[in-house]
CSV table of C-alpha atoms in Angstrom, one decimal:
chain,number,residue,atom,x,y,z
A,1,MET,CA,113.4,-4.8,70.9
A,2,LYS,CA,110.8,-5.3,73.7
A,3,ARG,CA,113.0,-7.9,75.4
A,4,SER,CA,116.2,-5.7,75.2
A,5,PHE,CA,114.1,-2.8,76.8
A,6,THR,CA,113.0,-5.0,79.5
A,7,PHE,CA,116.4,-6.0,80.3
A,8,PHE,CA,117.8,-2.4,80.2
A,9,ALA,CA,115.0,-1.3,82.4
A,10,LEU,CA,115.8,-4.0,85.0
A,11,LEU,CA,119.4,-3.4,84.9
A,12,THR,CA,118.7,0.4,85.4
A,13,LEU,CA,116.5,-0.4,88.3
A,14,GLY,CA,119.1,-2.4,89.9
A,15,LEU,CA,121.8,0.1,89.5
A,16,LEU,CA,119.5,2.7,91.0
A,17,CYS,CA,118.6,0.6,93.9
A,18,TYR,CA,122.2,-0.3,94.6
A,19,ALA,CA,123.2,3.5,94.2
A,20,LEU,CA,120.6,4.4,96.8
A,21,TYR,CA,122.0,2.0,99.3
A,22,GLN,CA,125.6,3.2,98.6
A,23,GLY,CA,124.3,6.8,99.2
A,24,MET,CA,122.1,6.5,102.2
A,25,VAL,CA,123.7,3.7,104.3
A,26,VAL,CA,127.4,2.9,103.0
A,27,ALA,CA,128.6,6.5,102.5
A,28,PRO,CA,129.7,8.1,105.9
A,29,THR,CA,127.9,11.0,107.3
A,30,GLU,CA,129.5,14.3,106.5
A,31,ALA,CA,131.2,16.0,109.4
A,32,THR,CA,129.8,19.3,109.3
A,33,MET,CA,126.7,19.4,107.3
A,34,GLY,CA,125.4,15.9,108.5
A,35,ASP,CA,122.9,13.9,106.6
A,36,VAL,CA,121.8,16.8,104.3
A,37,GLN,CA,125.0,16.3,102.6
A,38,ARG,CA,123.5,13.2,101.0
A,39,ILE,CA,121.7,15.3,98.5
A,40,PHE,CA,125.2,15.5,96.8
A,41,TYR,CA,124.9,12.0,95.5
A,42,TYR,CA,122.1,13.2,93.4
A,43,HIS,CA,123.0,16.7,92.6
A,44,LEU,CA,126.5,15.9,91.2
A,45,PRO,CA,125.5,13.0,89.0
A,46,HIS,CA,122.5,14.8,87.5
A,47,ALA,CA,124.5,17.8,86.8
A,48,TRP,CA,127.2,15.7,85.0
A,49,VAL,CA,124.7,13.8,82.9
A,50,ALA,CA,122.9,16.9,82.1
A,51,PHE,CA,126.1,18.6,80.7
A,52,LEU,CA,126.8,15.4,78.9
A,53,LEU,CA,123.2,15.4,77.2
A,54,PHE,CA,123.8,19.0,76.2
A,55,PHE,CA,126.9,18.0,74.5
A,56,THR,CA,125.2,15.3,72.8
A,57,ASN,CA,122.5,17.6,71.5
A,58,PHE,CA,125.2,19.8,70.1
A,59,LEU,CA,127.2,17.2,68.3
A,60,ALA,CA,123.7,15.6,67.1
A,61,SER,CA,122.6,19.0,65.6
A,62,ILE,CA,125.8,19.7,63.8
A,63,TRP,CA,125.7,16.0,62.4
A,64,TYR,CA,122.0,16.8,61.3
A,65,LEU,CA,123.2,20.0,59.4
A,66,VAL,CA,126.0,18.0,57.8
A,67,ARG,CA,124.1,14.7,56.8
A,68,ARG,CA,120.3,15.7,57.3
A,69,THR,CA,119.5,12.3,58.6
A,70,GLN,CA,116.1,11.8,60.8
A,71,GLN,CA,118.2,9.8,63.0
A,72,SER,CA,120.5,12.6,64.2
A,73,ASP,CA,117.5,15.1,64.5
A,74,ALA,CA,115.6,12.5,66.8
A,75,LEU,CA,118.8,12.3,69.0
A,76,ALA,CA,119.2,15.9,69.3
A,77,LEU,CA,115.5,16.3,70.4
A,78,ALA,CA,115.7,13.3,72.8
A,79,SER,CA,118.9,14.5,74.5
A,80,ALA,CA,117.7,18.1,74.8
A,81,GLU,CA,114.5,16.9,76.5
A,82,VAL,CA,116.0,14.5,78.8
A,83,GLY,CA,118.9,17.2,79.5
A,84,VAL,CA,116.5,19.7,80.5
A,85,VAL,CA,114.9,17.3,82.9
A,86,PHE,CA,118.1,16.2,84.5
A,87,CYS,CA,119.2,20.0,84.7
A,88,THR,CA,115.8,20.7,86.5
A,89,VAL,CA,116.6,18.2,89.0
A,90,VAL,CA,120.0,20.0,89.5
A,91,LEU,CA,118.5,23.4,90.0
A,92,VAL,CA,115.8,21.8,92.6
A,93,THR,CA,118.2,19.8,94.6
A,94,GLY,CA,120.7,22.7,94.8
A,95,PRO,CA,118.4,25.0,96.8
A,96,LEU,CA,117.2,22.2,99.0
A,97,TRP,CA,120.8,21.5,99.9
A,98,ALA,CA,121.7,25.2,100.1
A,99,ARG,CA,119.1,26.5,102.6
A,100,PRO,CA,120.3,24.3,105.6
A,101,VAL,CA,124.1,24.8,104.5
A,102,TRP,CA,124.3,28.2,103.4
A,103,GLY,CA,121.2,29.6,105.1
A,104,ILE,CA,119.8,30.8,101.7
A,105,TRP,CA,117.8,29.1,98.8
A,106,TRP,CA,119.4,30.8,96.1
A,107,THR,CA,122.5,33.1,95.3
A,108,TRP,CA,123.7,34.7,92.1
A,109,ASP,CA,126.9,32.9,92.1
A,110,ALA,CA,128.9,31.7,89.0
A,111,ARG,CA,127.8,28.0,88.8
A,112,LEU,CA,124.5,28.6,89.9
A,113,THR,CA,123.8,31.2,87.5
A,114,SER,CA,125.4,29.6,84.6
A,115,THR,CA,123.5,26.4,85.4
A,116,LEU,CA,120.2,28.4,85.3
A,117,VAL,CA,121.3,30.3,81.9
A,118,LEU,CA,121.9,26.9,80.5
A,119,TRP,CA,118.6,25.5,81.6
A,120,LEU,CA,117.0,28.8,80.0
A,121,ILE,CA,119.0,28.4,76.7
A,122,TYR,CA,117.6,24.6,76.3
A,123,VAL,CA,114.2,25.5,77.4
A,124,SER,CA,114.2,28.2,74.6
A,125,TYR,CA,115.3,25.4,72.1
A,126,LEU,CA,112.5,23.2,73.2
A,127,VAL,CA,110.0,26.2,72.8
A,128,LEU,CA,111.1,26.6,69.2
A,129,ARG,CA,110.8,23.0,68.4
A,130,ARG,CA,107.3,23.2,69.6
A,131,PHE,CA,106.3,26.4,67.7
A,132,ALA,CA,108.1,25.9,64.4
A,133,THR,CA,106.2,24.1,61.8
A,134,GLY,CA,106.9,21.7,59.1
A,135,ALA,CA,110.1,20.1,58.1
A,136,GLN,CA,112.0,23.4,58.6
A,137,THR,CA,111.8,22.9,62.4
A,138,GLN,CA,114.7,20.4,62.2
A,139,VAL,CA,117.1,22.9,60.4
A,140,LEU,CA,116.0,25.8,62.8
A,141,ALA,CA,116.2,23.7,65.8
A,142,ALA,CA,119.8,22.5,64.8
A,143,ALA,CA,121.1,26.2,64.2
A,144,LEU,CA,119.7,27.4,67.5
A,145,ALA,CA,121.3,24.3,69.3
A,146,ILE,CA,124.8,25.4,67.9
A,147,PHE,CA,124.2,29.2,69.0
A,148,GLY,CA,123.3,27.8,72.5
A,149,PHE,CA,126.4,25.6,72.9
A,150,VAL,CA,128.7,28.2,71.5
A,151,ASP,CA,127.2,30.6,74.1
A,152,VAL,CA,128.1,28.2,77.1
A,153,PRO,CA,131.7,29.0,77.8
A,154,ILE,CA,131.0,32.8,77.2
A,155,VAL,CA,128.2,32.5,79.8
A,156,TYR,CA,130.6,30.7,82.2
A,157,LEU,CA,133.2,33.1,81.6
A,158,SER,CA,131.0,36.3,82.1
A,159,ILE,CA,129.4,35.0,85.3
A,160,ARG,CA,132.6,33.8,87.0
A,161,TYR,CA,133.7,37.3,87.1
A,162,PHE,CA,131.4,37.6,90.0
A,163,ARG,CA,132.3,36.3,93.5
A,164,THR,CA,131.9,32.6,93.9
A,165,GLN,CA,129.9,31.0,96.9
A,166,HIS,CA,129.7,27.5,95.3
A,167,PRO,CA,132.5,25.3,96.7
A,168,GLN,CA,135.4,25.1,94.4
A,169,PRO,CA,135.4,21.5,92.5
A,170,VAL,CA,135.6,19.0,95.3
A,171,ILE,CA,136.8,16.4,92.8
A,172,ALA,CA,140.3,17.0,91.4
A,173,GLY,CA,140.1,20.4,92.7
A,174,GLY,CA,142.9,22.3,94.5
A,175,GLU,CA,144.7,21.8,98.1
A,176,GLY,CA,142.5,20.3,100.7
A,177,SER,CA,140.1,18.7,98.1
A,178,GLY,CA,139.2,15.2,98.0
A,179,LEU,CA,136.5,12.9,99.2
A,180,ASP,CA,136.2,9.9,101.5
A,181,PRO,CA,136.5,6.8,99.1
A,182,ARG,CA,133.3,5.5,100.3
A,183,MET,CA,131.8,8.8,99.2
A,184,TRP,CA,133.5,8.5,95.9
A,185,THR,CA,131.8,4.9,95.5
A,186,ALA,CA,128.4,6.3,96.2
A,187,VAL,CA,129.0,9.1,93.7
A,188,LEU,CA,130.2,6.7,91.0
A,189,TRP,CA,127.3,4.2,91.5
A,190,ASN,CA,124.6,7.0,91.4
A,191,LEU,CA,126.3,8.4,88.3
A,192,ALA,CA,126.2,4.9,86.8
A,193,GLY,CA,122.4,4.6,87.9
A,194,PHE,CA,121.2,7.9,86.6
A,195,LEU,CA,123.4,7.7,83.2
A,196,SER,CA,121.8,4.5,82.6
A,197,PHE,CA,118.2,6.0,83.4
A,198,ALA,CA,119.0,8.7,81.1
A,199,LEU,CA,119.9,6.5,78.4
A,200,LEU,CA,116.8,4.6,78.7
A,201,LEU,CA,114.9,7.7,78.5
A,202,ILE,CA,116.7,9.1,75.5
A,203,TRP,CA,116.4,5.5,73.6
A,204,GLN,CA,112.6,5.6,74.1
A,205,ARG,CA,112.3,9.3,73.2
A,206,TYR,CA,114.4,8.7,70.1
A,207,ARG,CA,112.2,5.9,68.9
A,208,LEU,CA,109.2,8.1,69.6
A,209,ALA,CA,110.3,11.0,67.6
A,210,LEU,CA,111.5,8.6,64.7
A,211,ALA,CA,107.8,6.9,64.9
A,212,GLU,CA,106.4,10.7,64.8
A,213,ASN,CA,108.3,11.5,61.8
A,214,ALA,CA,107.2,8.4,60.0
A,215,VAL,CA,103.6,9.0,60.7
A,216,GLU,CA,103.8,12.6,59.5
A,217,GLU,CA,105.6,11.4,56.3
A,218,ALA,CA,102.8,8.9,55.7
A,219,HIS,CA,100.3,11.4,56.1
A,220,ALA,CA,101.9,13.8,53.6
A,221,ASN,CA,102.3,11.0,51.1
A,222,ARG,CA,98.7,10.0,51.4
A,223,ALA,CA,97.6,13.7,50.8
A,224,LEU,CA,99.9,13.6,47.7
A,225,GLY,CA,98.6,10.3,46.8
A,226,PRO,CA,96.7,9.4,43.6
A,227,GLU,CA,94.3,11.8,42.3
A,228,ALA,CA,91.3,9.4,42.7
A,229,GLU,CA,91.7,9.7,46.3
A,230,MET,CA,91.3,13.4,46.5
A,231,PRO,CA,87.8,15.0,46.9
A,232,ALA,CA,86.6,17.1,44.0
A,233,LYS,CA,87.9,20.6,44.5
A,234,PRO,CA,86.9,23.5,42.6
A,235,ASP,CA,89.2,24.7,40.0
A,236,SER,CA,90.9,28.1,39.6
A,237,ARG,CA,87.7,29.7,38.2
A,238,GLY,CA,85.6,28.6,41.2
A,239,PHE,CA,83.7,25.9,39.1
A,240,ALA,CA,83.4,22.5,40.6
A,241,PRO,CA,84.2,19.7,38.2
A,242,GLU,CA,81.1,17.7,37.2
A,243,TYR,CA,81.3,14.1,38.4
A,244,GLY,CA,82.8,11.7,35.8
A,245,SER,CA,83.7,14.7,33.5
A,246,ALA,CA,87.5,14.3,34.0
A,247,PRO,CA,89.2,12.7,31.0
A,248,LYS,CA,89.5,8.9,31.2
A,249,MET,CA,92.6,7.1,31.0
A,250,GLY,CA,93.6,6.2,27.4
A,251,ASN,CA,90.9,8.5,26.0
A,252,LYS,CA,92.8,11.9,25.8
A,253,PRO,CA,90.9,14.9,24.6
A,254,ARG,CA,92.5,16.5,21.4
B,1,MET,CA,127.9,41.2,41.8
B,2,THR,CA,130.1,40.6,44.7
B,3,VAL,CA,128.9,40.2,48.3
B,4,MET,CA,129.5,43.4,49.2
B,5,ALA,CA,127.7,45.1,46.3
B,6,VAL,CA,124.5,43.1,47.0
B,7,ALA,CA,124.9,43.8,50.5
B,8,ARG,CA,125.2,47.7,49.9
B,9,ARG,CA,122.3,47.6,47.5
B,10,THR,CA,120.0,45.8,49.7
B,11,LEU,CA,121.2,48.1,52.7
B,12,ALA,CA,120.4,51.2,50.6
B,13,LYS,CA,116.9,49.8,49.6
B,14,ASP,CA,116.0,49.1,53.2
B,15,LEU,CA,117.1,52.4,54.4
B,16,ARG,CA,115.3,54.2,51.9
B,17,LEU,CA,112.0,52.2,52.5
B,18,GLU,CA,112.7,53.0,56.4
B,19,TRP,CA,113.3,56.8,55.6
B,20,ARG,CA,110.1,57.1,53.7
B,21,ALA,CA,107.9,55.1,56.1
B,22,LYS,CA,109.8,55.5,59.3
B,23,ASP,CA,107.7,52.6,60.9
B,24,ALA,CA,110.4,51.0,62.8
B,25,VAL,CA,112.2,54.1,64.0
B,26,ASN,CA,108.7,55.6,65.3
B,27,SER,CA,107.6,52.6,67.0
B,28,MET,CA,110.9,52.0,68.6
B,29,LEU,CA,111.4,55.5,69.7
B,30,PHE,CA,107.9,55.6,71.3
B,31,PHE,CA,108.3,52.3,73.0
B,32,ALA,CA,111.7,53.3,74.4
B,33,LEU,CA,110.3,56.6,75.7
B,34,LEU,CA,107.5,54.8,77.5
B,35,VAL,CA,110.1,52.5,79.1
B,36,VAL,CA,112.0,55.4,80.3
B,37,VAL,CA,109.0,57.0,81.9
B,38,ILE,CA,107.7,53.9,83.4
B,39,PHE,CA,111.1,53.2,84.9
B,40,SER,CA,111.4,56.5,86.5
B,41,PHE,CA,108.0,56.2,88.1
B,42,SER,CA,108.9,52.7,89.5
B,43,PHE,CA,112.1,53.6,90.9
B,44,ASP,CA,112.2,57.4,91.4
B,45,PRO,CA,116.1,57.5,92.1
B,46,THR,CA,118.5,60.0,93.6
B,47,ALA,CA,121.3,61.1,91.4
B,48,GLU,CA,123.7,58.8,93.3
B,49,GLU,CA,121.5,55.8,93.0
B,50,SER,CA,120.4,56.4,89.3
B,51,ARG,CA,124.2,56.3,88.3
B,52,ARG,CA,124.2,52.9,89.8
B,53,ILE,CA,121.1,51.5,88.1
B,54,ALA,CA,121.2,53.6,84.8
B,55,GLY,CA,123.3,50.9,83.1
B,56,GLY,CA,120.6,48.3,83.6
B,57,LEU,CA,117.8,50.7,82.7
B,58,VAL,CA,119.4,52.1,79.5
B,59,TRP,CA,120.2,48.7,78.1
B,60,VAL,CA,117.0,47.0,79.1
B,61,ALA,CA,115.1,49.9,77.5
B,62,PHE,CA,117.3,49.7,74.4
B,63,LEU,CA,116.8,45.8,74.2
B,64,PHE,CA,113.3,45.8,74.3
B,65,ALA,CA,113.0,48.5,72.0
B,66,ALA,CA,115.5,46.7,69.6
B,67,VAL,CA,113.2,43.7,69.7
B,68,VAL,CA,110.3,45.9,68.0
B,69,ALA,CA,112.7,47.0,65.1
B,70,LEU,CA,114.1,43.3,64.7
B,71,ASN,CA,110.6,41.9,64.5
B,72,GLN,CA,110.1,43.9,61.5
B,73,THR,CA,113.3,43.0,59.9
B,74,TRP,CA,112.2,40.1,57.4
B,75,ALA,CA,108.4,40.8,57.9
B,76,ARG,CA,108.7,43.3,54.7
B,77,GLU,CA,110.2,40.7,52.7
B,78,LEU,CA,107.5,38.1,53.2
B,79,ARG,CA,104.9,40.4,51.3
B,80,ASN,CA,104.6,39.3,47.7
B,81,GLN,CA,107.1,36.4,48.4
B,82,VAL,CA,110.4,38.7,48.1
B,83,LEU,CA,112.3,36.4,50.4
B,84,ASP,CA,111.5,33.4,48.0
B,85,ALA,CA,112.5,35.3,45.0
B,86,TYR,CA,115.8,36.1,46.9
B,87,ARG,CA,116.5,32.5,47.6
B,88,VAL,CA,116.2,31.6,44.0
B,89,SER,CA,118.4,34.3,42.8
B,90,PRO,CA,122.0,33.8,42.6
B,91,ALA,CA,122.8,36.5,45.2
B,92,PRO,CA,124.8,35.1,48.2
B,93,ALA,CA,122.7,34.7,51.3
B,94,VAL,CA,125.5,36.2,53.5
B,95,SER,CA,125.1,39.5,51.6
B,96,LEU,CA,121.4,39.6,52.4
B,97,PHE,CA,122.2,39.0,56.2
B,98,LEU,CA,124.9,41.5,56.4
B,99,ALA,CA,122.8,44.2,54.9
B,100,LYS,CA,119.9,43.4,57.5
B,101,ALA,CA,122.3,43.2,60.3
B,102,VAL,CA,123.8,46.7,59.3
B,103,GLY,CA,120.5,48.1,58.8
B,104,ASN,CA,119.3,47.1,62.2
B,105,PHE,CA,122.5,48.4,63.6
B,106,ILE,CA,121.9,51.8,62.2
B,107,LEU,CA,118.4,52.0,63.3
B,108,VAL,CA,119.1,51.0,67.0
B,109,SER,CA,122.2,53.4,67.0
B,110,VAL,CA,119.8,56.1,65.9
B,111,LEU,CA,117.4,55.1,68.7
B,112,GLU,CA,120.2,55.2,71.1
B,113,ALA,CA,121.5,58.5,69.9
B,114,LEU,CA,118.0,60.0,70.4
B,115,MET,CA,117.3,58.5,73.7
B,116,THR,CA,120.6,59.0,75.5
B,117,PRO,CA,120.0,62.7,75.9
B,118,LEU,CA,116.4,62.0,77.5
B,119,PHE,CA,118.0,59.5,80.0
B,120,ILE,CA,120.6,62.1,80.9
B,121,VAL,CA,117.8,64.7,81.7
B,122,PHE,CA,115.4,62.3,83.3
B,123,TYR,CA,117.9,60.7,85.7
B,124,ASN,CA,120.3,63.4,86.3
B,125,LEU,CA,123.1,61.2,84.8
B,126,ARG,CA,126.8,62.4,84.9
B,127,SER,CA,129.7,60.1,84.2
B,128,VAL,CA,132.4,59.9,86.8
B,129,GLY,CA,134.4,57.7,84.5
B,130,PRO,CA,135.9,58.5,81.1
B,131,ALA,CA,132.6,59.1,79.0
B,132,TYR,CA,134.2,58.2,75.6
B,133,GLN,CA,134.4,54.6,76.7
B,134,LEU,CA,130.5,54.6,76.8
B,135,LEU,CA,130.7,55.0,73.1
B,136,VAL,CA,133.0,52.1,72.3
B,137,ILE,CA,130.6,50.0,74.9
B,138,ALA,CA,127.5,51.3,72.9
B,139,VAL,CA,129.1,50.1,69.6
B,140,LEU,CA,130.1,46.7,70.8
B,141,GLY,CA,126.8,46.1,72.8
B,142,THR,CA,124.7,47.2,69.9
B,143,TRP,CA,126.3,44.8,67.6
B,144,ALA,CA,126.0,42.1,69.9
B,145,LEU,CA,122.2,42.5,70.1
B,146,VAL,CA,121.7,42.9,66.6
B,147,VAL,CA,123.6,40.2,65.1
B,148,ASN,CA,121.9,37.6,66.8
B,149,GLY,CA,118.7,39.4,66.7
B,150,THR,CA,118.6,39.5,62.8
B,151,PHE,CA,119.5,36.0,62.8
B,152,PHE,CA,117.0,34.9,65.2
B,153,ALA,CA,114.3,37.1,63.4
B,154,ALA,CA,114.9,35.0,60.4
B,155,ILE,CA,114.1,31.8,62.6
B,156,SER,CA,111.0,33.2,64.5
B,157,ILE,CA,109.3,34.4,61.2
B,158,ARG,CA,109.0,30.6,60.1
B,159,THR,CA,107.2,29.7,63.5
B,160,ARG,CA,103.6,30.2,64.7
B,161,SER,CA,103.4,33.3,66.9
B,162,ARG,CA,106.4,35.0,65.3
B,163,GLU,CA,106.6,38.3,67.5
B,164,ILE,CA,106.7,36.3,70.7
B,165,MET,CA,109.1,33.8,69.6
B,166,LEU,CA,111.9,36.2,68.9
B,167,PRO,CA,112.5,37.3,72.6
B,168,LEU,CA,112.1,33.9,73.6
B,169,ILE,CA,115.1,32.6,71.8
B,170,LEU,CA,117.0,35.8,71.7
B,171,PHE,CA,117.2,36.7,75.4
B,172,PRO,CA,118.7,33.5,76.8
B,173,ILE,CA,121.7,33.4,74.3
B,174,SER,CA,122.2,37.2,74.9
B,175,ILE,CA,122.5,37.0,78.6
B,176,PRO,CA,126.3,37.2,78.9
B,177,ALA,CA,126.3,40.1,76.4
B,178,LEU,CA,123.7,42.0,78.4
B,179,LEU,CA,125.6,41.3,81.5
B,180,ALA,CA,128.7,42.8,80.0
B,181,MET,CA,126.8,45.8,78.6
B,182,VAL,CA,125.2,46.7,81.9
B,183,ASP,CA,128.3,46.2,84.1
B,184,ALA,CA,130.6,47.9,81.8
B,185,THR,CA,128.2,50.9,81.6
B,186,THR,CA,127.8,50.9,85.4
B,187,SER,CA,131.6,50.8,85.7
B,188,VAL,CA,132.2,53.9,83.7
B,189,LEU,CA,129.2,55.9,85.2
B,190,THR,CA,130.5,55.4,88.7
B,191,GLY,CA,134.1,55.2,88.0
B,192,GLU,CA,134.5,52.5,90.6
B,193,ALA,CA,135.9,49.8,88.4
B,194,SER,CA,137.6,49.2,85.1
B,195,PRO,CA,135.1,48.3,82.3
B,196,ARG,CA,138.2,46.7,80.4
B,197,PHE,CA,137.3,42.9,81.1
B,198,TRP,CA,133.6,43.4,80.0
B,199,MET,CA,134.7,45.2,76.9
B,200,GLN,CA,136.9,42.5,75.9
B,201,LEU,CA,134.1,40.0,76.6
B,202,LEU,CA,132.0,42.1,74.4
B,203,ALA,CA,134.4,42.0,71.6
B,204,VAL,CA,134.9,38.3,71.8
B,205,TYR,CA,131.0,37.8,71.8
B,206,ASP,CA,130.8,40.0,68.8
B,207,VAL,CA,133.5,38.2,66.9
B,208,VAL,CA,132.3,34.6,67.7
B,209,PHE,CA,128.7,35.2,67.0
B,210,THR,CA,129.2,37.1,63.9
B,211,THR,CA,131.2,34.2,62.6
B,212,VAL,CA,128.3,31.6,63.7
B,213,CYS,CA,125.8,33.8,62.1
B,214,LEU,CA,127.5,34.0,58.8
B,215,ALA,CA,128.3,30.4,58.8
B,216,LEU,CA,124.8,29.3,59.4
B,217,PHE,CA,122.5,31.9,57.7
B,218,ASP,CA,122.7,30.1,54.4
B,219,THR,CA,121.3,26.9,55.9
B,220,VAL,CA,118.6,28.8,57.6
B,221,ILE,CA,117.3,31.0,55.0
B,222,ASN,CA,117.1,27.8,52.6
B,223,ALA,CA,115.4,25.6,55.3
B,224,GLU,CA,112.4,24.0,53.8
């Protein structure tokens, strides 16, 4: 397990380094925006990975409600947490890019607003997981995850009704869209690098969640364990049992 | 008993309790009144301006007030383990949910009916567009708030710090519904645009989330 982690981590590091080189050196400077446009190589892959992780969270939550396995719940938790981190990166790199290019940090445009609402929904999911207690947490969280994901198309539809400032999809958009092939290469390498990074994080978070569950279960079992381990408690009338007065094994009182 | 019969009995019981105690309605009404007064101090609008912002003010006030009622939905059933008794009884969980959601819908509608005249007086409101559309928007919008609110209240009573939890999980999901209510109301009041799209969106939202609530409620109420 440790060896495969090291291997995976090194692979991720290599991919990210190569992607950095592709984005910063190989990809040509954009004609009108200049070097600022290179944020694009981080902005877009993070957005795609975040959406992918939220979708994973949705599938894992449904699977949890159907099968009730600890693994699917751990996957749902891990993908939501890492997804929120990636979505945060999207929301931070967006304004950094928008300020020099559009002249404003933020605008209530369709895609920005829907991403923000998406982020809010999944933060509320994590808040619920933090505040709910006991084993029911997993069921409640899975239900909320389904509500959240069902809400996404409605959010997008409602907010698109406003004027849009964000550029139309550059990739596979309409007329006049399209990227220089070298930019494409940089996007794909960054996507591969960050996807690999996300998988690495999820894998570790997933194992941690399973370990936490196992520890909790062990504590619960210990508390329910043989009576000999339990401290003497007062009975329902408030009398503490006298030490040694409990009926011994094989010596049942009549 | 059928689903509807159980729902009807539960609803009748809840309404009778509310009629005798008037806890939820009174606290909601007073809360909404405070919001109206504070808003009018904060903005001090002219008649023209108030038509533009009234949609937002009205629905934000109703939303906050509705949370007060929604938080009390299940609190009553926790006393004496009524909810546990309900869970072990053969009565379908869906009918309990329907009764609670319809009960909240009635409470919030009463609140809206009582508060709307106040809004009209305090903000000098007069609708430019056809006012009957506001009624449709109110029904669709109230159900949108209440159906998810009732469901999420059932989630939030199982957490620590229950009262805070409900708005934290309800508001993010309700953003599209709130946007639709506010924009539809503003379109009607100013008469500048057609509220058609927003009303359709609200209807879709209602259908989708009512379905999801009914499908998942059994799971959530029996979560251990």
